[in-house]
């Protein structure tokens, strides 16, 4: 199998880099082919702007959907975007490793998504609008796994914690960015208090991450409801008979909340629904 590891942290001694290194070590030992994108080392251009479209379809007004579709379908994207798209398309699985900064991924990784997830590939697939999304699309059949580190304590992300559960904070990434174009997304691997790991906790974290990576092609994905599986009769709104008294993000997961394994790897007390801290920038 081919696996693409994309990671984002400027400090080479960071936990993010260590988790990326462990990923590559484990996968290569299993006989997989590994490709990496170290976004800071690459000097990745994070800003999605007119420079991404060297051959414009419309010089009067910049429409990102129009220009992205034109560039992708006509082979006139920038070289860096094309190279990353080839990595993604060649991969059977994608691992994203990043620190949680202000409740999301670092800007450089968000910029990688913005530029690489082109119209015609990650959305607008086959020129069919939204016909192929949420379980179907240009990246269907691939697996995805997040490894997220945070400086804050797990208590902040308990079911009633002040920051909210991690899997709900990451829903725009797991469900929106990854499941939308068809990827099967595994429960998130989370590390809490990442700025204060002693040698013992670092060893435990490394062992737990090795175990998760070893099971990359075995673990069950989060049971997000597919758009075209019958739960959304009009392809927009969940059917009235499904969890009729509930609303919010978790109704789009067929078996309720994401598996507890998403939060077990934090080495704080293993309580379902725990998650990472967004405010610490040294993870």
CSV table of N, CA, C and O in Angstrom, one decimal, residues 58-128:
chain,number,residue,atom,x,y,z
A,58,UNK,N,-11.2,33.5,-16.5
A,58,UNK,CA,-11.9,34.7,-16.5
A,58,UNK,C,-10.9,35.8,-15.9
A,58,UNK,O,-10.6,35.7,-14.7
A,59,UNK,N,-10.5,36.7,-16.7
A,59,UNK,CA,-9.6,37.8,-16.2
A,59,UNK,C,-10.3,38.9,-15.6
A,59,UNK,O,-9.7,39.8,-15.0
A,60,UNK,N,-11.6,39.0,-15.7
A,60,UNK,CA,-12.4,40.1,-15.2
A,60,UNK,C,-12.7,39.9,-13.7
A,60,UNK,O,-12.7,40.9,-12.9
A,61,UNK,N,-12.9,38.7,-13.3
A,61,UNK,CA,-13.3,38.4,-11.9
A,61,UNK,C,-12.8,37.1,-11.4
A,61,UNK,O,-12.9,36.1,-12.2
A,62,UNK,N,-12.2,37.1,-10.2
A,62,UNK,CA,-11.6,35.9,-9.7
A,62,UNK,C,-12.7,35.0,-9.0
A,62,UNK,O,-13.1,35.4,-7.9
A,63,UNK,N,-13.1,33.9,-9.6
A,63,UNK,CA,-14.0,32.9,-9.0
A,63,UNK,C,-13.1,31.7,-8.8
A,63,UNK,O,-12.7,31.1,-9.7
A,64,UNK,N,-13.0,31.4,-7.5
A,64,UNK,CA,-12.1,30.2,-7.2
A,64,UNK,C,-12.6,28.9,-7.7
A,64,UNK,O,-11.9,28.1,-8.1
A,65,UNK,N,-13.9,28.7,-7.7
A,65,UNK,CA,-14.5,27.5,-8.2
A,65,UNK,C,-14.3,27.4,-9.7
A,65,UNK,O,-13.8,26.4,-10.2
A,66,UNK,N,-14.6,28.5,-10.4
A,66,UNK,CA,-14.4,28.5,-11.9
A,66,UNK,C,-12.9,28.3,-12.2
A,66,UNK,O,-12.6,27.4,-13.1
A,67,UNK,N,-12.0,29.0,-11.6
A,67,UNK,CA,-10.6,28.9,-11.9
A,67,UNK,C,-10.0,27.6,-11.5
A,67,UNK,O,-9.2,27.0,-12.2
A,68,UNK,N,-10.4,27.1,-10.3
A,68,UNK,CA,-9.9,25.8,-9.9
A,68,UNK,C,-10.3,24.7,-10.8
A,68,UNK,O,-9.5,23.8,-11.2
A,69,UNK,N,-11.6,24.7,-11.2
A,69,UNK,CA,-12.1,23.7,-12.2
A,69,UNK,C,-11.4,23.8,-13.5
A,69,UNK,O,-11.0,22.8,-14.1
A,70,UNK,N,-11.2,25.0,-14.0
A,70,UNK,CA,-10.5,25.2,-15.3
A,70,UNK,C,-9.1,24.7,-15.2
A,70,UNK,O,-8.6,24.0,-16.1
A,71,UNK,N,-8.4,25.1,-14.2
A,71,UNK,CA,-7.0,24.7,-14.0
A,71,UNK,C,-6.8,23.2,-13.9
A,71,UNK,O,-5.9,22.6,-14.5
A,72,UNK,N,-7.7,22.6,-13.1
A,72,UNK,CA,-7.6,21.1,-12.9
A,72,UNK,C,-7.9,20.4,-14.1
A,72,UNK,O,-7.2,19.4,-14.5
A,73,UNK,N,-8.9,20.7,-14.8
A,73,UNK,CA,-9.4,20.0,-16.0
A,73,UNK,C,-8.5,20.2,-17.2
A,73,UNK,O,-8.5,19.4,-18.1
A,74,UNK,N,-7.8,21.3,-17.3
A,74,UNK,CA,-7.0,21.7,-18.4
A,74,UNK,C,-5.5,21.5,-18.2
A,74,UNK,O,-4.7,21.9,-19.0
A,75,UNK,N,-5.1,21.0,-17.0
A,75,UNK,CA,-3.7,20.7,-16.8
A,75,UNK,C,-2.9,22.0,-16.6
A,75,UNK,O,-1.7,22.0,-17.0
A,76,UNK,N,-3.5,23.1,-16.1
A,76,UNK,CA,-2.7,24.3,-16.0
A,76,UNK,C,-2.7,24.8,-14.5
A,76,UNK,O,-2.7,26.0,-14.2
A,77,UNK,N,-2.6,23.8,-13.6
A,77,UNK,CA,-2.4,24.2,-12.2
A,77,UNK,C,-0.9,24.5,-12.0
A,77,UNK,O,0.0,24.2,-12.8
A,78,UNK,N,-0.6,25.1,-10.9
A,78,UNK,CA,0.8,25.3,-10.5
A,78,UNK,C,1.5,24.0,-10.3
A,78,UNK,O,0.9,23.0,-9.9
A,79,UNK,N,2.8,23.9,-10.4
A,79,UNK,CA,3.6,22.7,-10.3
A,79,UNK,C,3.5,22.1,-8.9
A,79,UNK,O,3.4,20.9,-8.7
A,80,UNK,N,3.6,22.9,-7.9
A,80,UNK,CA,3.5,22.4,-6.5
A,80,UNK,C,2.2,21.8,-6.2
A,80,UNK,O,2.2,20.7,-5.6
A,81,UNK,N,1.1,22.3,-6.7
A,81,UNK,CA,-0.2,21.7,-6.5
A,81,UNK,C,-0.3,20.4,-7.2
A,81,UNK,O,-0.8,19.4,-6.6
A,82,UNK,N,0.1,20.4,-8.4
A,82,UNK,CA,0.0,19.1,-9.2
A,82,UNK,C,0.8,18.0,-8.5
A,82,UNK,O,0.4,16.9,-8.5
A,83,UNK,N,2.0,18.4,-8.0
A,83,UNK,CA,2.8,17.4,-7.3
A,83,UNK,C,2.2,16.8,-6.1
A,83,UNK,O,2.2,15.6,-5.9
A,84,UNK,N,1.5,17.6,-5.3
A,84,UNK,CA,0.8,17.2,-4.1
A,84,UNK,C,-0.4,16.3,-4.5
A,84,UNK,O,-0.7,15.3,-3.8
A,85,UNK,N,-1.1,16.7,-5.5
A,85,UNK,CA,-2.3,16.0,-6.0
A,85,UNK,C,-1.9,14.6,-6.4
A,85,UNK,O,-2.6,13.6,-6.2
A,86,UNK,N,-0.7,14.5,-7.1
A,86,UNK,CA,-0.2,13.2,-7.5
A,86,UNK,C,0.0,12.3,-6.3
A,86,UNK,O,-0.3,11.1,-6.3
A,87,UNK,N,0.6,12.9,-5.3
A,87,UNK,CA,0.9,12.1,-4.0
A,87,UNK,C,-0.5,11.6,-3.4
A,87,UNK,O,-0.6,10.5,-3.0
A,88,UNK,N,-1.5,12.5,-3.4
A,88,UNK,CA,-2.7,12.1,-2.8
A,88,UNK,C,-3.4,11.0,-3.6
A,88,UNK,O,-3.9,10.0,-3.1
A,89,UNK,N,-3.4,11.2,-4.9
A,89,UNK,CA,-4.1,10.2,-5.8
A,89,UNK,C,-3.3,8.9,-5.8
A,89,UNK,O,-4.0,7.8,-5.9
A,90,UNK,N,-2.0,8.9,-5.6
A,90,UNK,CA,-1.3,7.6,-5.6
A,90,UNK,C,-1.4,6.9,-4.2
A,90,UNK,O,-1.1,5.7,-4.1
A,91,UNK,N,-1.9,7.6,-3.2
A,91,UNK,CA,-1.9,7.1,-1.9
A,91,UNK,C,-3.2,6.2,-1.6
A,91,UNK,O,-4.3,6.6,-2.1
A,92,UNK,N,-3.0,5.2,-0.9
A,92,UNK,CA,-4.2,4.4,-0.4
A,92,UNK,C,-4.7,4.9,1.0
A,92,UNK,O,-5.8,4.7,1.4
A,93,UNK,N,-3.8,5.7,1.6
A,93,UNK,CA,-4.2,6.3,2.9
A,93,UNK,C,-3.4,7.6,3.1
A,93,UNK,O,-2.3,7.7,2.6
A,94,UNK,N,-4.0,8.5,3.8
A,94,UNK,CA,-3.5,9.8,4.1
A,94,UNK,C,-3.4,10.0,5.7
A,94,UNK,O,-4.4,9.7,6.3
A,95,UNK,N,-2.2,10.3,6.2
A,95,UNK,CA,-2.1,10.6,7.6
A,95,UNK,C,-1.8,12.1,7.7
A,95,UNK,O,-0.8,12.6,7.1
A,96,UNK,N,-2.6,12.8,8.5
A,96,UNK,CA,-2.3,14.2,8.8
A,96,UNK,C,-1.8,14.4,10.2
A,96,UNK,O,-2.6,13.9,11.1
A,97,UNK,N,-0.7,15.0,10.4
A,97,UNK,CA,-0.1,15.1,11.8
A,97,UNK,C,0.1,16.6,12.0
A,97,UNK,O,0.8,17.3,11.3
A,98,UNK,N,-0.5,17.1,13.1
A,98,UNK,CA,-0.4,18.5,13.3
A,98,UNK,C,-0.8,18.9,14.8
A,98,UNK,O,-1.5,18.1,15.5
A,99,UNK,N,-0.3,20.0,15.3
A,99,UNK,CA,-0.7,20.5,16.6
A,99,UNK,C,-2.0,21.3,16.4
A,99,UNK,O,-2.3,21.9,15.4
A,100,UNK,N,-2.8,21.2,17.4
A,100,UNK,CA,-4.1,21.9,17.4
A,100,UNK,C,-3.9,23.4,17.8
A,100,UNK,O,-3.5,23.7,19.0
A,101,UNK,N,-4.0,24.3,16.9
A,101,UNK,CA,-3.8,25.7,17.1
A,101,UNK,C,-5.1,26.4,16.9
A,101,UNK,O,-5.7,26.4,15.8
A,102,UNK,N,-5.6,27.0,18.0
A,102,UNK,CA,-6.8,27.8,17.9
A,102,UNK,C,-8.0,26.9,17.3
A,102,UNK,O,-8.7,27.3,16.4
A,103,UNK,N,-8.1,25.7,17.9
A,103,UNK,CA,-9.2,24.8,17.6
A,103,UNK,C,-9.1,24.3,16.1
A,103,UNK,O,-10.2,23.8,15.6
A,104,UNK,N,-8.0,24.3,15.5
A,104,UNK,CA,-7.9,23.8,14.1
A,104,UNK,C,-6.5,23.5,13.7
A,104,UNK,O,-5.6,23.5,14.6
A,105,UNK,N,-6.3,23.1,12.5
A,105,UNK,CA,-5.0,22.8,12.0
A,105,UNK,C,-4.2,24.1,11.7
A,105,UNK,O,-4.8,25.2,11.5
A,106,UNK,N,-2.8,24.1,11.7
A,106,UNK,CA,-2.1,25.3,11.4
A,106,UNK,C,-2.4,25.8,10.0
A,106,UNK,O,-2.8,25.0,9.1
A,107,UNK,N,-2.3,27.1,9.8
A,107,UNK,CA,-2.6,27.7,8.6
A,107,UNK,C,-2.0,27.1,7.4
A,107,UNK,O,-2.6,27.0,6.3
A,108,UNK,N,-0.7,26.7,7.6
A,108,UNK,CA,0.0,26.1,6.4
A,108,UNK,C,-0.6,24.8,5.9
A,108,UNK,O,-0.7,24.6,4.7
A,109,UNK,N,-1.2,24.0,6.8
A,109,UNK,CA,-1.9,22.8,6.5
A,109,UNK,C,-3.3,23.1,5.9
A,109,UNK,O,-3.7,22.5,4.9
A,110,UNK,N,-3.9,24.1,6.5
A,110,UNK,CA,-5.2,24.5,5.9
A,110,UNK,C,-5.0,25.0,4.4
A,110,UNK,O,-5.8,24.7,3.5
A,111,UNK,N,-3.9,25.7,4.2
A,111,UNK,CA,-3.6,26.2,2.9
A,111,UNK,C,-3.2,25.0,1.9
A,111,UNK,O,-3.5,25.1,0.7
A,112,UNK,N,-2.7,24.0,2.5
A,112,UNK,CA,-2.4,22.8,1.6
A,112,UNK,C,-3.7,22.2,1.2
A,112,UNK,O,-3.9,21.9,0.0
A,113,UNK,N,-4.7,22.1,2.1
A,113,UNK,CA,-6.0,21.6,1.7
A,113,UNK,C,-6.7,22.6,0.7
A,113,UNK,O,-7.2,22.2,-0.4
A,114,UNK,N,-6.7,23.9,1.0
A,114,UNK,CA,-7.3,24.8,0.1
A,114,UNK,C,-6.8,24.7,-1.3
A,114,UNK,O,-7.6,24.8,-2.3
A,115,UNK,N,-5.5,24.5,-1.5
A,115,UNK,CA,-4.9,24.6,-2.8
A,115,UNK,C,-5.0,23.2,-3.5
A,115,UNK,O,-5.1,23.1,-4.7
A,116,UNK,N,-4.8,22.1,-2.8
A,116,UNK,CA,-4.7,20.8,-3.4
A,116,UNK,C,-6.1,20.2,-3.6
A,116,UNK,O,-6.3,19.5,-4.6
A,117,UNK,N,-7.1,20.5,-2.8
A,117,UNK,CA,-8.5,20.0,-2.9
A,117,UNK,C,-9.2,20.7,-4.0
A,117,UNK,O,-10.1,21.5,-3.8
A,118,UNK,N,-8.8,20.5,-5.3
A,118,UNK,CA,-9.3,21.2,-6.4
A,118,UNK,C,-10.8,20.8,-6.8
A,118,UNK,O,-11.2,19.7,-6.5
A,119,UNK,N,-11.4,21.8,-7.5
A,119,UNK,CA,-12.7,21.5,-8.1
A,119,UNK,C,-12.6,20.5,-9.2
A,119,UNK,O,-11.7,20.7,-10.1
A,120,UNK,N,-13.4,19.5,-9.2
A,120,UNK,CA,-13.2,18.4,-10.1
A,120,UNK,C,-12.5,17.2,-9.5
A,120,UNK,O,-12.6,16.1,-10.0
A,121,UNK,N,-11.9,17.4,-8.4
A,121,UNK,CA,-11.2,16.3,-7.6
A,121,UNK,C,-11.9,16.1,-6.3
A,121,UNK,O,-12.5,15.1,-6.1
A,122,UNK,N,-11.8,17.1,-5.4
A,122,UNK,CA,-12.4,16.9,-4.1
A,122,UNK,C,-13.8,17.4,-4.0
A,122,UNK,O,-14.5,17.0,-3.1
A,123,UNK,N,-14.2,18.2,-4.9
A,123,UNK,CA,-15.6,18.7,-5.0
A,123,UNK,C,-16.0,18.9,-6.5
A,123,UNK,O,-15.1,19.1,-7.3
A,124,UNK,N,-17.2,19.0,-6.8
A,124,UNK,CA,-17.6,19.1,-8.2
A,124,UNK,C,-17.2,17.9,-9.0
A,124,UNK,O,-16.9,18.0,-10.2
A,125,UNK,N,-17.1,16.7,-8.3
A,125,UNK,CA,-16.6,15.5,-9.0
A,125,UNK,C,-17.4,15.1,-10.2
A,125,UNK,O,-18.6,15.1,-10.2
A,126,UNK,N,-16.8,14.8,-11.3
A,126,UNK,CA,-17.4,14.4,-12.6
A,126,UNK,C,-18.3,15.5,-13.1
A,126,UNK,O,-19.2,15.1,-13.9
A,127,UNK,N,-18.1,16.7,-12.7
A,127,UNK,CA,-18.9,17.8,-13.2
A,127,UNK,C,-20.4,17.6,-12.8
A,127,UNK,O,-21.3,18.2,-13.4
A,128,UNK,N,-20.6,16.9,-11.7
A,128,UNK,CA,-22.0,16.6,-11.3
A,128,UNK,C,-22.4,17.4,-10.0
A,128,UNK,O,-23.3,16.9,-9.3
